[in-house]
CSV table of C-alpha atoms in Angstrom, one decimal:
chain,number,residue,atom,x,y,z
A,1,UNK,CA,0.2,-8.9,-9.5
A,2,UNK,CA,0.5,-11.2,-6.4
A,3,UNK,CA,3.5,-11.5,-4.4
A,4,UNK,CA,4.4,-15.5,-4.8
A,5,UNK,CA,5.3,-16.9,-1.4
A,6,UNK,CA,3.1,-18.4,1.1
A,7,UNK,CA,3.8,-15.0,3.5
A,8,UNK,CA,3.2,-11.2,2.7
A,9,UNK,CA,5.4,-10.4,5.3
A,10,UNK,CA,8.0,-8.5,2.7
A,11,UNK,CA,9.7,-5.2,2.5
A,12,UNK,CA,7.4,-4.0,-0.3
A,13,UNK,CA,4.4,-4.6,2.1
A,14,UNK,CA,6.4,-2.9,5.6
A,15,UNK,CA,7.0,0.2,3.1
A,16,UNK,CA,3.6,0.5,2.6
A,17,UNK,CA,2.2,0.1,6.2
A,18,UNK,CA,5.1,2.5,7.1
A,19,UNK,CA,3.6,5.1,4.3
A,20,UNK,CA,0.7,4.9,5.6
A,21,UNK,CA,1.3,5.5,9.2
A,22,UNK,CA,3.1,8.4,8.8
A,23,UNK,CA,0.3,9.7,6.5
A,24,UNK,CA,-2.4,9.1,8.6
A,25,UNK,CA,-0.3,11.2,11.3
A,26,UNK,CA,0.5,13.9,9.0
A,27,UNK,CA,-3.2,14.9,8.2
A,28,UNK,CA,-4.7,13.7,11.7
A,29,UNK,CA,-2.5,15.7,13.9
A,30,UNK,CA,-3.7,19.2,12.6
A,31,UNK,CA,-6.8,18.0,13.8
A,32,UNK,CA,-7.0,19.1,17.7
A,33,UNK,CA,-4.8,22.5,17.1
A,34,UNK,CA,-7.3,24.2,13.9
A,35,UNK,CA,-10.4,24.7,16.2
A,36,UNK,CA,-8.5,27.1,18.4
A,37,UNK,CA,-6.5,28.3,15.4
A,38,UNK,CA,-9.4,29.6,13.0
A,39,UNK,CA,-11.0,30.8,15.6
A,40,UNK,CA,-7.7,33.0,16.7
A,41,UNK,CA,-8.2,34.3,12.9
A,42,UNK,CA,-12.1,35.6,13.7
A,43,UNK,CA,-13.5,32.5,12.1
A,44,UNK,CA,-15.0,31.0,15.4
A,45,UNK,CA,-18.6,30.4,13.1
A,46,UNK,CA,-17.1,28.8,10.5
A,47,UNK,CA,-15.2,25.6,12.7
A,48,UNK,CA,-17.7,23.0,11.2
A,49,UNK,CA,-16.3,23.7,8.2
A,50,UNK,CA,-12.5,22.5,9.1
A,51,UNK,CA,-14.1,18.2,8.9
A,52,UNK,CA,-16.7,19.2,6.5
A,53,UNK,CA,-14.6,20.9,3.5
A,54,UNK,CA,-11.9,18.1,4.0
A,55,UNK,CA,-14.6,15.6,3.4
A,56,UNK,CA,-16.5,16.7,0.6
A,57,UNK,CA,-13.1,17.0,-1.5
A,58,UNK,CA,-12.1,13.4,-0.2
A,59,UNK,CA,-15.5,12.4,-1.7
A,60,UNK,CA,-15.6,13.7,-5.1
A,61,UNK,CA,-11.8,12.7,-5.9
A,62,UNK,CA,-12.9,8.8,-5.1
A,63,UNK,CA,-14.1,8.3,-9.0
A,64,UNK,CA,-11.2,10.1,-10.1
A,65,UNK,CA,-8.5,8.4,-8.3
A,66,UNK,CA,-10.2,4.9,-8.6
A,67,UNK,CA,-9.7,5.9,-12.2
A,68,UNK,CA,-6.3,6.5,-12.0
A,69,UNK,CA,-5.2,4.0,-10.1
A,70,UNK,CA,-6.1,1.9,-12.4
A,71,UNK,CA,-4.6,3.3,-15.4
A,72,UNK,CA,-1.6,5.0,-14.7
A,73,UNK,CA,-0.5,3.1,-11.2
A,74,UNK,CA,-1.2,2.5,-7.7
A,75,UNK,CA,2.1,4.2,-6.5
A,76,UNK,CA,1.7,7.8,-8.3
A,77,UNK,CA,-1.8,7.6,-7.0
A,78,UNK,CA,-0.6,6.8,-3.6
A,79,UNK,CA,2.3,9.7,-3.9
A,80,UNK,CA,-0.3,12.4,-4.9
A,81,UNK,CA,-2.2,12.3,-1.8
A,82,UNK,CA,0.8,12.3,0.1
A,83,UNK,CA,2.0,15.1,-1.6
A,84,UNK,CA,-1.0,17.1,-1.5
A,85,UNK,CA,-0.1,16.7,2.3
A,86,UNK,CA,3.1,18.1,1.8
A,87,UNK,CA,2.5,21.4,0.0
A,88,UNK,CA,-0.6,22.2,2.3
A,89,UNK,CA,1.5,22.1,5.4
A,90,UNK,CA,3.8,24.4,3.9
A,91,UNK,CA,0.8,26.7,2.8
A,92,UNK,CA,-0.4,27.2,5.8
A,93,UNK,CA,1.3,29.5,8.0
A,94,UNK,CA,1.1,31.9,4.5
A,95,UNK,CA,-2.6,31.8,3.9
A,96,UNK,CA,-3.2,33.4,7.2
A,97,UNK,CA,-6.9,34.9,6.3
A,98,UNK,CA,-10.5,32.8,6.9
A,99,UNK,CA,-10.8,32.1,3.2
A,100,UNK,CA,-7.3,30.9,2.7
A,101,UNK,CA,-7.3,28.8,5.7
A,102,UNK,CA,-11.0,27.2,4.4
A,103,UNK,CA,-9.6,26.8,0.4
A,104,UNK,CA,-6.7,24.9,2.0
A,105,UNK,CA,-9.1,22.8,3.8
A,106,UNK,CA,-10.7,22.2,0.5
A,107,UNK,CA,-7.4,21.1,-1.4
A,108,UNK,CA,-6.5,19.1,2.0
A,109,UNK,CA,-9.2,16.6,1.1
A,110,UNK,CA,-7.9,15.3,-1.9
A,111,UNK,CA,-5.1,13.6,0.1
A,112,UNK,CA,-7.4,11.2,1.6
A,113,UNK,CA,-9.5,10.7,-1.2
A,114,UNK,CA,-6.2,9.6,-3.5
A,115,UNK,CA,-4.0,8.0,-1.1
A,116,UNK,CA,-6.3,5.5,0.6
A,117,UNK,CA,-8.0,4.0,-2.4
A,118,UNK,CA,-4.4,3.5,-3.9
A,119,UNK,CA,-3.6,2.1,-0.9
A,120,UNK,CA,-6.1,-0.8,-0.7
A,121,UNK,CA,-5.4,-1.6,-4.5
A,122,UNK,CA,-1.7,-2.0,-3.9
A,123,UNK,CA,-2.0,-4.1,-0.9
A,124,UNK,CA,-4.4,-6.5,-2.2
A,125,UNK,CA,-2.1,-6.4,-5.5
A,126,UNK,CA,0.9,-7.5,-3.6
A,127,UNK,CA,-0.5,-10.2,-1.0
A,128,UNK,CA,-1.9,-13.5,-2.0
A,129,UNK,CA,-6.2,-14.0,-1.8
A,130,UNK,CA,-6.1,-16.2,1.1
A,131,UNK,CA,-4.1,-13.6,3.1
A,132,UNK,CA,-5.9,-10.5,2.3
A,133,UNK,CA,-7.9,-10.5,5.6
A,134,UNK,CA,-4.7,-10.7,8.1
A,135,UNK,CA,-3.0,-8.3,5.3
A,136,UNK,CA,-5.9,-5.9,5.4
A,137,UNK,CA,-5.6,-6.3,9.3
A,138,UNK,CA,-2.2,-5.2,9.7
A,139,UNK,CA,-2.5,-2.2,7.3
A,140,UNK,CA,-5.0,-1.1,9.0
A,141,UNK,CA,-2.9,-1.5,12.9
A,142,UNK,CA,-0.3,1.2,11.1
A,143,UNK,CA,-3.0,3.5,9.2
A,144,UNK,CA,-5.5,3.8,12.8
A,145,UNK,CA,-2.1,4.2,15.1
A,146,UNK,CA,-1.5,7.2,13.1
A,147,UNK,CA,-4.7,8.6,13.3
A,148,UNK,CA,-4.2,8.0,16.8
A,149,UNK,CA,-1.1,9.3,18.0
A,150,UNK,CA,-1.2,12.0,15.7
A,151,UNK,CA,-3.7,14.5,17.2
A,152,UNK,CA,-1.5,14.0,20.8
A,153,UNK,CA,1.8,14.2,18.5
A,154,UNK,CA,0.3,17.7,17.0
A,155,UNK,CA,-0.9,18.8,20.5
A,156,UNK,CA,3.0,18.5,22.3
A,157,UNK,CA,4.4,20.3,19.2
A,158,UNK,CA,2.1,23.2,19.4
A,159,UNK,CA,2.7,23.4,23.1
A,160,UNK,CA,6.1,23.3,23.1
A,161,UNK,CA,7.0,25.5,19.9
A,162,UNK,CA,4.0,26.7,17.8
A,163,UNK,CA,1.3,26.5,15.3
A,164,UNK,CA,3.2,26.9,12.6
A,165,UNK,CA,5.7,24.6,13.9
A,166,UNK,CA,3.2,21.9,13.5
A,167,UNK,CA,1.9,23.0,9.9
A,168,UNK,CA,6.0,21.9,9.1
A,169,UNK,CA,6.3,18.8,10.6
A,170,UNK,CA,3.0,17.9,8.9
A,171,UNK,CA,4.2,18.4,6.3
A,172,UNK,CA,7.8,16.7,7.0
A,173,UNK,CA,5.5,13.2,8.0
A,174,UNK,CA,3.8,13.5,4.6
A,175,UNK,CA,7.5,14.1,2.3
A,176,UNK,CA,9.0,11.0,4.3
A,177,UNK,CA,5.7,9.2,3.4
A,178,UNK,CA,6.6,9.7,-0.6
A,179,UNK,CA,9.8,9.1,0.0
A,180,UNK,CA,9.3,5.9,0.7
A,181,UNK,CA,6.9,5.5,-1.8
A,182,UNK,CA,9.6,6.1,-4.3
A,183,UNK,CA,11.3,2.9,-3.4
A,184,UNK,CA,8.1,0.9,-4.2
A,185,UNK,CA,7.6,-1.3,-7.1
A,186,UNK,CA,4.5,-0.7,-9.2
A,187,UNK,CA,2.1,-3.8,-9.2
A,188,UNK,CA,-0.4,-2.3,-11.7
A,189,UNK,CA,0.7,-4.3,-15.1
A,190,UNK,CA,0.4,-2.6,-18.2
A,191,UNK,CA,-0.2,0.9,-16.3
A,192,UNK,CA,-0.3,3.8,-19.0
A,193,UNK,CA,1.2,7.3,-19.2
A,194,UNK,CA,-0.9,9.8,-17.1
A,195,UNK,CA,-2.8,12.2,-20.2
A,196,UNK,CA,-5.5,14.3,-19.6
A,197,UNK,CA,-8.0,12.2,-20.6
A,198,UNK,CA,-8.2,10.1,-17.1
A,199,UNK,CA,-9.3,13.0,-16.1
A,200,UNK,CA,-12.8,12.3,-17.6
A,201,UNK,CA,-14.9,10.2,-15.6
A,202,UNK,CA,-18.3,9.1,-16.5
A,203,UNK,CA,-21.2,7.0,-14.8
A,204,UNK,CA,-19.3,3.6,-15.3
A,205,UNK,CA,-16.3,5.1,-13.4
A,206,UNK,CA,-18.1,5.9,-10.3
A,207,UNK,CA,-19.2,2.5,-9.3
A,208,UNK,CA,-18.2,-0.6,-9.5
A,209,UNK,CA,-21.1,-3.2,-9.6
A,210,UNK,CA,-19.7,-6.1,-8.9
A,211,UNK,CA,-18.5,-5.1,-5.1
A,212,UNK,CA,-22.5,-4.0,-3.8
A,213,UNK,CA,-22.4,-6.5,-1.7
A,214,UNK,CA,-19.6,-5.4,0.5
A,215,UNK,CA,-19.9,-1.9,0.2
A,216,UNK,CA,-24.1,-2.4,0.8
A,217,UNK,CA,-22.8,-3.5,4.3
A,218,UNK,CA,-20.0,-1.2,5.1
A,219,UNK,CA,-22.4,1.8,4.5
A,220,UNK,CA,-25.0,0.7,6.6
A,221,UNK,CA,-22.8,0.2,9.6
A,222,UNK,CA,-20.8,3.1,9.2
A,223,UNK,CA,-24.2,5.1,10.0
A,224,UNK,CA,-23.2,4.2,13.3
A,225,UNK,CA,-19.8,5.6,13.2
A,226,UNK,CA,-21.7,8.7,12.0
A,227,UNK,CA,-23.8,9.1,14.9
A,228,UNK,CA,-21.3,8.9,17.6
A,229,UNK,CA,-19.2,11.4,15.9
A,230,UNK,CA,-22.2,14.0,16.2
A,231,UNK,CA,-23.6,13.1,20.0
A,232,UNK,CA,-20.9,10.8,21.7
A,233,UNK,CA,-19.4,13.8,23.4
A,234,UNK,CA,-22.8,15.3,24.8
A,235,UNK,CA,-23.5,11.8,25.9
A,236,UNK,CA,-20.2,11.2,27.7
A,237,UNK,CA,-20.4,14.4,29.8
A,238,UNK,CA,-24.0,13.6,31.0
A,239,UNK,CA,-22.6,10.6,31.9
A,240,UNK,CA,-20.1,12.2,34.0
A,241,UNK,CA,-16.7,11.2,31.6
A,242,UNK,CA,-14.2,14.7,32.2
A,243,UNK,CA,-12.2,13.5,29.0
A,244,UNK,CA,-15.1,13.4,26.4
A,245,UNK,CA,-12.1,12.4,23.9
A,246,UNK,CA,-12.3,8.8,26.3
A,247,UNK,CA,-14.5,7.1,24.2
A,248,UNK,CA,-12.7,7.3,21.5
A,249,UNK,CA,-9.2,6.4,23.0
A,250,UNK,CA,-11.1,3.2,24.7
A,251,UNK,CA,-12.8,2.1,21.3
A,252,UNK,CA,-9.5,2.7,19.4
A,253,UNK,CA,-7.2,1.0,21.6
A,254,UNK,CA,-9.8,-2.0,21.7
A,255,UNK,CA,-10.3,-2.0,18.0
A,256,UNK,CA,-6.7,-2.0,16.7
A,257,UNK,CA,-6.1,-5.4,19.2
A,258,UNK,CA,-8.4,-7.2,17.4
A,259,UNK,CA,-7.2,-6.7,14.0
A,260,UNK,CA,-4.5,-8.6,14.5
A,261,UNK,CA,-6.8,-11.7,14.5
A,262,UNK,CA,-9.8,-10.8,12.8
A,263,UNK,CA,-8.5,-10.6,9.5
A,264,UNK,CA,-6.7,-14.0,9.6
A,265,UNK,CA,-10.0,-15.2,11.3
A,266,UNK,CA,-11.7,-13.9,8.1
A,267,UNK,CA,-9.4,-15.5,6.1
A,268,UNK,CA,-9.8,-19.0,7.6
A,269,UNK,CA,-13.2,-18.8,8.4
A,270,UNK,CA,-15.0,-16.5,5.7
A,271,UNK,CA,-15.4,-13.0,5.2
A,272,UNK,CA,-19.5,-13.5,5.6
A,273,UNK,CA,-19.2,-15.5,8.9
A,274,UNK,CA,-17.0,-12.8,10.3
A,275,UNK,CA,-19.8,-9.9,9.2
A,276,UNK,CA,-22.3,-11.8,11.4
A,277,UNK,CA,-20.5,-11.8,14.3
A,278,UNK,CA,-19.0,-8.8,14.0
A,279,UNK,CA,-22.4,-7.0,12.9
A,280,UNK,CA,-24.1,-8.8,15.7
A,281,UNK,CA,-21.7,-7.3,18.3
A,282,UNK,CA,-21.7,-3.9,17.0
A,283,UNK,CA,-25.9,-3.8,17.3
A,284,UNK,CA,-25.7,-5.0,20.8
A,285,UNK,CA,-23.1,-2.2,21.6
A,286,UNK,CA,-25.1,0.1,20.2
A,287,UNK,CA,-27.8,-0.8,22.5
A,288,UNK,CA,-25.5,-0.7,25.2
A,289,UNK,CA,-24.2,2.8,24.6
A,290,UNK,CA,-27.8,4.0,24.5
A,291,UNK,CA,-28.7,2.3,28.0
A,292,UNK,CA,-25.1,3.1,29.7
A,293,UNK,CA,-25.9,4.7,33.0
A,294,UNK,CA,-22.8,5.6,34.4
A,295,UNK,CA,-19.0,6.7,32.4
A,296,UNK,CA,-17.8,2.8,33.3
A,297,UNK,CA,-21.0,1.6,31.5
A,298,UNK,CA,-20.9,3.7,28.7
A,299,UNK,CA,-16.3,2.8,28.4
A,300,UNK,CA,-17.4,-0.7,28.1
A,301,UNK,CA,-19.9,-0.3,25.8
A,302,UNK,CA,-16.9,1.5,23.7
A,303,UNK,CA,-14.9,-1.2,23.9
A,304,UNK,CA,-16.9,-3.6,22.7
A,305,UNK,CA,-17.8,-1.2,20.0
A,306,UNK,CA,-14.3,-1.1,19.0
A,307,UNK,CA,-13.9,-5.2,18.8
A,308,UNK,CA,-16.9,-5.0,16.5
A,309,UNK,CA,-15.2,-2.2,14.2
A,310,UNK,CA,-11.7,-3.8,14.6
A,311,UNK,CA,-13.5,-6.9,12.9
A,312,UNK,CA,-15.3,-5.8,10.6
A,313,UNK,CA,-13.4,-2.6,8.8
A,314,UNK,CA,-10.8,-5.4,7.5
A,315,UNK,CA,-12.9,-8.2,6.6
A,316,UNK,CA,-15.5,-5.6,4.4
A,317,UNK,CA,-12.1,-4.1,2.9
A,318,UNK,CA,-11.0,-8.2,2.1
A,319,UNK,CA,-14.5,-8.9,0.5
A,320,UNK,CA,-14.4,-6.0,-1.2
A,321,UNK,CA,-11.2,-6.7,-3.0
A,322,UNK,CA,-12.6,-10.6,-3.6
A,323,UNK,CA,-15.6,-9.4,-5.2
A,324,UNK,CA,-13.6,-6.8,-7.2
A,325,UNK,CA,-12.3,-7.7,-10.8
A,326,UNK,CA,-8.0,-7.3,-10.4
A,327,UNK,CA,-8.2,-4.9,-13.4
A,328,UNK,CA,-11.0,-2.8,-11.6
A,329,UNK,CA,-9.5,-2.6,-8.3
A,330,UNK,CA,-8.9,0.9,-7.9
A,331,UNK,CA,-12.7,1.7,-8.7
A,332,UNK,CA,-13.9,-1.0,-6.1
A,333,UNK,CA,-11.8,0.8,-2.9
A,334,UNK,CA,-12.8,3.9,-4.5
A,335,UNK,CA,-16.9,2.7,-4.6
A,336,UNK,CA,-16.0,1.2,-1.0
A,337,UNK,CA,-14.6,4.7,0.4
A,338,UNK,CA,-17.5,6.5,-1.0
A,339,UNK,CA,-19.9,4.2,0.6
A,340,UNK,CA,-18.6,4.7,4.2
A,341,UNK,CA,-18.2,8.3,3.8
A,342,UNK,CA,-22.0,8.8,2.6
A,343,UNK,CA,-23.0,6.4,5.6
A,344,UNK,CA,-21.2,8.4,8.0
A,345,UNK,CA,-22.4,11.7,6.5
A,346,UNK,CA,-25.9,10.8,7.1
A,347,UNK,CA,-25.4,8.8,10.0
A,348,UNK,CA,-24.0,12.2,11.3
A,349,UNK,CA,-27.9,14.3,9.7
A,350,UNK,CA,-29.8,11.7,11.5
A,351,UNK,CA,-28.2,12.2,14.8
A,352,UNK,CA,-28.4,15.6,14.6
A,353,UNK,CA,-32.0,15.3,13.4
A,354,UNK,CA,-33.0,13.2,16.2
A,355,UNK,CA,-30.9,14.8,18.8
A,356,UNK,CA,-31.2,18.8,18.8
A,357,UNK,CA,-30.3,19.5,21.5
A,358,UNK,CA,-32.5,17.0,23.7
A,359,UNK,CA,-30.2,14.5,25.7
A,360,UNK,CA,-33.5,12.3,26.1
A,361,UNK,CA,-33.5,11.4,22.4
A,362,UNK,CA,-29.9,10.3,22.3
A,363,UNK,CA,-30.5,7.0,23.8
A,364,UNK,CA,-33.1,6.4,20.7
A,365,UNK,CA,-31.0,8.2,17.9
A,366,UNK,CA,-28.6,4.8,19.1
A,367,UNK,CA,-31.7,2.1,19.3
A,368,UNK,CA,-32.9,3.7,15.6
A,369,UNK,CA,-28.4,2.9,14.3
A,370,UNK,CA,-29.0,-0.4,16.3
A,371,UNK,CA,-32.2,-1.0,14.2
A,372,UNK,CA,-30.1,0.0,11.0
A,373,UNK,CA,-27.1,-2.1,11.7
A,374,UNK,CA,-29.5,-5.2,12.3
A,375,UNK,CA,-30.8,-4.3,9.1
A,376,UNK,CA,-27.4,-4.9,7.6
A,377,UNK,CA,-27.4,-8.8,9.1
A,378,UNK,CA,-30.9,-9.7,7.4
A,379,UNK,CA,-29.1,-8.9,4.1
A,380,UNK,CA,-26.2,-11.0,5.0
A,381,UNK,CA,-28.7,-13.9,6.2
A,382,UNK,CA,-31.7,-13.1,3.6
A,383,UNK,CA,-30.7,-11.5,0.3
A,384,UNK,CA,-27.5,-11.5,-0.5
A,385,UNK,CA,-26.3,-14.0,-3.2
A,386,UNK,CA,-22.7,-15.3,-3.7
A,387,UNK,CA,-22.8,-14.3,-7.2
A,388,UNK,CA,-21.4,-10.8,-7.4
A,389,UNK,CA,-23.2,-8.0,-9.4
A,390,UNK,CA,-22.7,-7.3,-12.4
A,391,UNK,CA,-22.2,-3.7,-14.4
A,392,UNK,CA,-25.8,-2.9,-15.5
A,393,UNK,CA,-25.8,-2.3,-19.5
């Protein structure tokens, strides 16, 4: 299942980065151009909905293709979610009323929930143990870039030619991403014909045990993530930023430079001493963010934030696949996905809880994720055992 040389540097592992760059794009550069576009169609009420709809779908497929990808192969699992992808960009500029646009929103989900967890699975299929931190690293340098340049990507097509214009070349990103996909070798041995049957997922599906201990720590300091997604804008125009998108670009930039080391660092060093540092910067930026007086206080702040993320979204996604059991894979990235999903969905309640509307409780709704996050380092230090968990009977 593991590729035999000393390097994972190989064409099978540039094919996959590749896919997924141009599938991030695909999917993330609708996102700045829908706002405006459902609200064109009289459905100004409903523009929560556009993140919300795609969400939930990405969150109930996870069981089902953890499932799959462990039964029928990591590479159809991988071209589903890409082609999901292809036929929504297509659909559309043809679905042009609120409830089409919404459904489509709905179906749109599933690409994230099938391609990713595929994704994860194949990569730590085809690179040996020892690497999986750097190789986790990398991926995700070519998955973030395209969530990065896509939304300015979608923004110059729609300025220059159209809406619809955009919808195609959405789609276009997504059918090069299976095509290269079809030049991938499968790394799942002994993978079955797809029947209806995988289809059928019960409790045991949904979970898998013996990964708690990574995903126990992802989900708690994703509540961050969350938060900042709900109140980071507010905050950055009371602090004077004009570009409330600045934040973002400064903790992105900052986040994919330190992948290229963190993951090697995690791999030389240990994926649990790389969670305490990493952990312990994210709860002092955090703090920082909440106290940041000024834009240039509150962009530093975001930078360290992203050398924290850019640390520890690799090294979590490496000890998740160490802790996993090789013919369980699929159903450990799936339990990992589903874990920072919830923990940004309510790291996104409790902000909104705390916040309504009062910019004096946003410096606290920050402290109480601080608080949470350090939380997530006395498990690392206190309870959690090297022995992985178990399936419970």
């Amino acid at each position: 299942m593991r590729h035999p040389s000393d390097t994972f540097y190989t064409l099978q592992f540039g094919l996959v980065c590749l896919s997924s760059f141009l599938f991030s794009a695909s999917f993330n550069m609708l996102i700045p151009e829908l706002p405006a576009y459902l609200t064109a169609m009289g459905g100004a009420e409903y523009k929560g909905l556009i993140i919300a709809l795609f969400t939930l779908t990405a969150g109930i497929s996870r069981p089902f293709s953890g499932k799959l990808t462990d039964t029928i192969g990591r590479v159809p699992v991988m071209a589903v979610g890409s082609l999901v992808c292809f036929v929504c960009g297509f659909l559309y500029p043809m679905l042009t009323t609120i409830a089409g646009f919404l459904f489509l929103r709905l179906i749109h989900g599933f690409s994230t929930g099938f391609k990713p967890t595929a994704t994860a699975a194949y990569v730590a299929d085809l690179v040996p143990q020892g690497k999986w931190g750097e190789a986790m690293g990398i991926h995700g340098i070519c998955f973030s870039t395209g969530l990065a340049i896509g939304p300015a990507i979608g923004s110059l097509i729609t300025d220059h030619y159209s809406i619809n214009i955009l919808f195609y070349c959405s789609s276009l990103f997504a059918l090069l991403s299976i095509a290269i996909l079809a030049n991938m070798k499968e790394t799942l041995p002994g993978k079955e014909k797809f029947k209806i049957k995988h289809l059928k997922v019960n409790r045991k599906d949904i979970i898998e045990w013996r990964v708690i201990p990574a995903v126990t720590i992802i989900f708690m300091t994703y509540i961050a993530y969350g938060a900042i997604l709900t109140v980071i804008s507010d905050w950055s125009a009371h602090l004077g930023t004009s570009n409330k998108g600045m934040f973002f670009m400064v903790f992105t930039l900052t986040s994919l430079l330190i992948r290229f080391v963190a993951g090697k660092a995690s791999d030389r060093h240990g994926r649990v001493l790389i969670l305490k540092i990493s952990i312990s910067l994210l709860a002092i930026s955090l703090v920082w963010i909440g106290m940041a007086n000024s834009s240039l206080s509150l962009m530093l702040a975001s930078a360290l934030y992203g050398i924290a993320t850019g640390m520890l979204s690799p090294t979590t996604s490496a000890w998740t696949a160490d802790l996993s059991d090789p013919l369980q894979r699929g159903k450990a990235m799936a339990t990992m996905y589903i874990a920072l999903e919830a923990g940004i969905g309510l790291g996104a309640l409790l902000a909104g809880w705390l916040f309504i509307d009062d910019l004096n409780m946003i410096p606290i709704t920050f402290y109480v994720c601080a608080g949470i996050t350090v939380l997530s380092l006395v498990y690392l230090q206190f309870i959690y055992k090297s022995k992985p968990a178990v399936d419970p009977v």
